Amino acid sequence: MIWQGRSSENGTIMKGRPPIRPEPETGRLERSFFTRDVLEVAPDLLCKVLVIRQEDNVIRRFSISETEAYRGSGDRACHAARGRTPRTEVMYHEGGKLYVYFVYGMYWMLNVVTGIENEPQAVLIRGLENCQGPGRVTRLLGIDRSFYGEDLVSSHRIWIEESGIKPLFRTGPRIGVDYAGDFWKNKPWRFYLIQTVR
DNA sequence: GTTAAGATTCCG
DNA sequence: GGAATCTTAACG
């Protein structure tokens, strides 16, 4: 017998698939986690769990292992340094949304917007457990333009959860931002996991 | 309308 | 070390 019913999410008729049940999202990070300064959020995202619901409704979870902070219009390495444009618009919004952009003609970059409104900041997700490199991360997750502006606090297809695990991490200069000049290039705003504790 | 460069990755 | 590949933003 083929199941047929009305999706609780969008009201459309669905055939041949079980209903989408709300996840027990007890650990989903809320707004206040993301509205803090990017230099607090970037290291705090280590060991948090990035959760994505695939188009086939399968839910996958990945622990975040490497991040980079981009901090405001004064930061020459931050895209917001060249002002508010259609591409950077979402970075000026309240923290918790996704800033996704295309680079080198091949790769999508996944960023989490942080800070308060009109303070453009974002965290680049550079690595997950068993997946090093921001371009590889988006390819693994299936992230594309459609995720631009998605809200991690309310989205049904992507969010971040608490893990209870504390990261031990190191910092270093951000990768691929030589164009920003020595002062900004050398800021130790890359955070990468060394090992986990409990 | 044209053009230069890029928060990368993969191959030789 | 260099190619692949195309969007974005700056400039005319």
mmCIF file of N, CA and C (backbone and C1' of nucleotides) in Angstrom, chain A residues 79 107 111 135-136 179, chain B residues 5-10:
data_model
loop_
_atom_site.group_PDB
_atom_site.id
_atom_site.type_symbol
_atom_site.label_atom_id
_atom_site.label_comp_id
_atom_site.label_asym_id
_atom_site.label_seq_id
_atom_site.Cartn_x
_atom_site.Cartn_y
_atom_site.Cartn_z
ATOM 1 N N HIS A 79 34.693 40.011 2.674
ATOM 2 C CA HIS A 79 34.040 40.538 1.476
ATOM 3 C C HIS A 79 33.298 41.838 1.761
ATOM 4 N N TYR A 107 33.682 26.338 -6.937
ATOM 5 C CA TYR A 107 33.366 25.937 -5.565
ATOM 6 C C TYR A 107 32.423 26.886 -4.832
ATOM 7 N N ASN A 111 29.321 29.780 4.742
ATOM 8 C CA ASN A 111 29.630 30.658 5.871
ATOM 9 C C ASN A 111 28.426 30.838 6.777
ATOM 10 N N GLY A 135 35.786 23.834 -0.113
ATOM 11 C CA GLY A 135 35.150 23.438 -1.367
ATOM 12 C C GLY A 135 34.661 22.000 -1.312
ATOM 13 N N ARG A 136 35.412 21.189 -0.599
ATOM 14 C CA ARG A 136 35.014 19.786 -0.451
ATOM 15 C C ARG A 136 33.807 19.655 0.472
ATOM 16 N N TYR A 179 45.787 38.850 -0.568
ATOM 17 C CA TYR A 179 45.394 40.137 -1.133
ATOM 18 C C TYR A 179 45.021 41.164 -0.066
ATOM 19 P P DA B 5 44.121 41.328 -11.926
ATOM 20 O "O5'" DA B 5 43.303 40.607 -10.766
ATOM 21 C "C5'" DA B 5 42.373 41.364 -10.007
ATOM 22 C "C4'" DA B 5 41.533 40.417 -9.187
ATOM 23 C "C3'" DA B 5 42.331 39.244 -8.610
ATOM 24 O "O3'" DA B 5 41.936 39.072 -7.267
ATOM 25 C "C1'" DA B 5 40.462 38.447 -9.790
ATOM 26 P P DG B 6 42.814 38.127 -6.263
ATOM 27 O "O5'" DG B 6 41.635 37.299 -5.598
ATOM 28 C "C5'" DG B 6 40.452 37.978 -5.195
ATOM 29 C "C4'" DG B 6 39.324 36.968 -5.113
ATOM 30 C "C3'" DG B 6 39.681 35.682 -4.354
ATOM 31 O "O3'" DG B 6 38.512 35.200 -3.708
ATOM 32 C "C1'" DG B 6 39.057 35.130 -6.523
ATOM 33 P P DA B 7 38.167 35.600 -2.127
ATOM 34 O "O5'" DA B 7 38.469 34.282 -1.316
ATOM 35 C "C5'" DA B 7 39.791 33.895 -0.984
ATOM 36 C "C4'" DA B 7 39.761 32.854 0.106
ATOM 37 C "C3'" DA B 7 38.876 31.660 -0.175
ATOM 38 O "O3'" DA B 7 39.335 30.536 0.592
ATOM 39 C "C1'" DA B 7 37.947 32.907 1.599
ATOM 40 P P DT B 8 40.429 29.510 -0.134
ATOM 41 O "O5'" DT B 8 39.789 29.013 -1.498
ATOM 42 C "C5'" DT B 8 38.537 28.318 -1.510
ATOM 43 C "C4'" DT B 8 38.631 27.055 -2.314
ATOM 44 C "C3'" DT B 8 39.548 25.978 -1.730
ATOM 45 O "O3'" DT B 8 38.772 24.790 -1.590
ATOM 46 C "C1'" DT B 8 40.020 26.300 -4.038
ATOM 47 P P DT B 9 39.366 23.450 -0.880
ATOM 48 O "O5'" DT B 9 39.744 22.540 -2.115
ATOM 49 C "C5'" DT B 9 38.724 22.253 -3.062
ATOM 50 C "C4'" DT B 9 39.308 21.637 -4.299
ATOM 51 C "C3'" DT B 9 40.190 20.408 -4.052
ATOM 52 O "O3'" DT B 9 39.589 19.318 -4.740
ATOM 53 C "C1'" DT B 9 41.197 21.904 -5.613
ATOM 54 P P DC B 10 40.153 17.825 -4.525
ATOM 55 O "O5'" DC B 10 40.953 17.624 -5.886
ATOM 56 C "C5'" DC B 10 40.289 17.900 -7.124
ATOM 57 C "C4'" DC B 10 41.278 17.830 -8.258
ATOM 58 C "C3'" DC B 10 42.236 16.644 -8.166
ATOM 59 O "O3'" DC B 10 42.284 15.974 -9.410
ATOM 60 C "C1'" DC B 10 43.448 18.666 -8.437
#
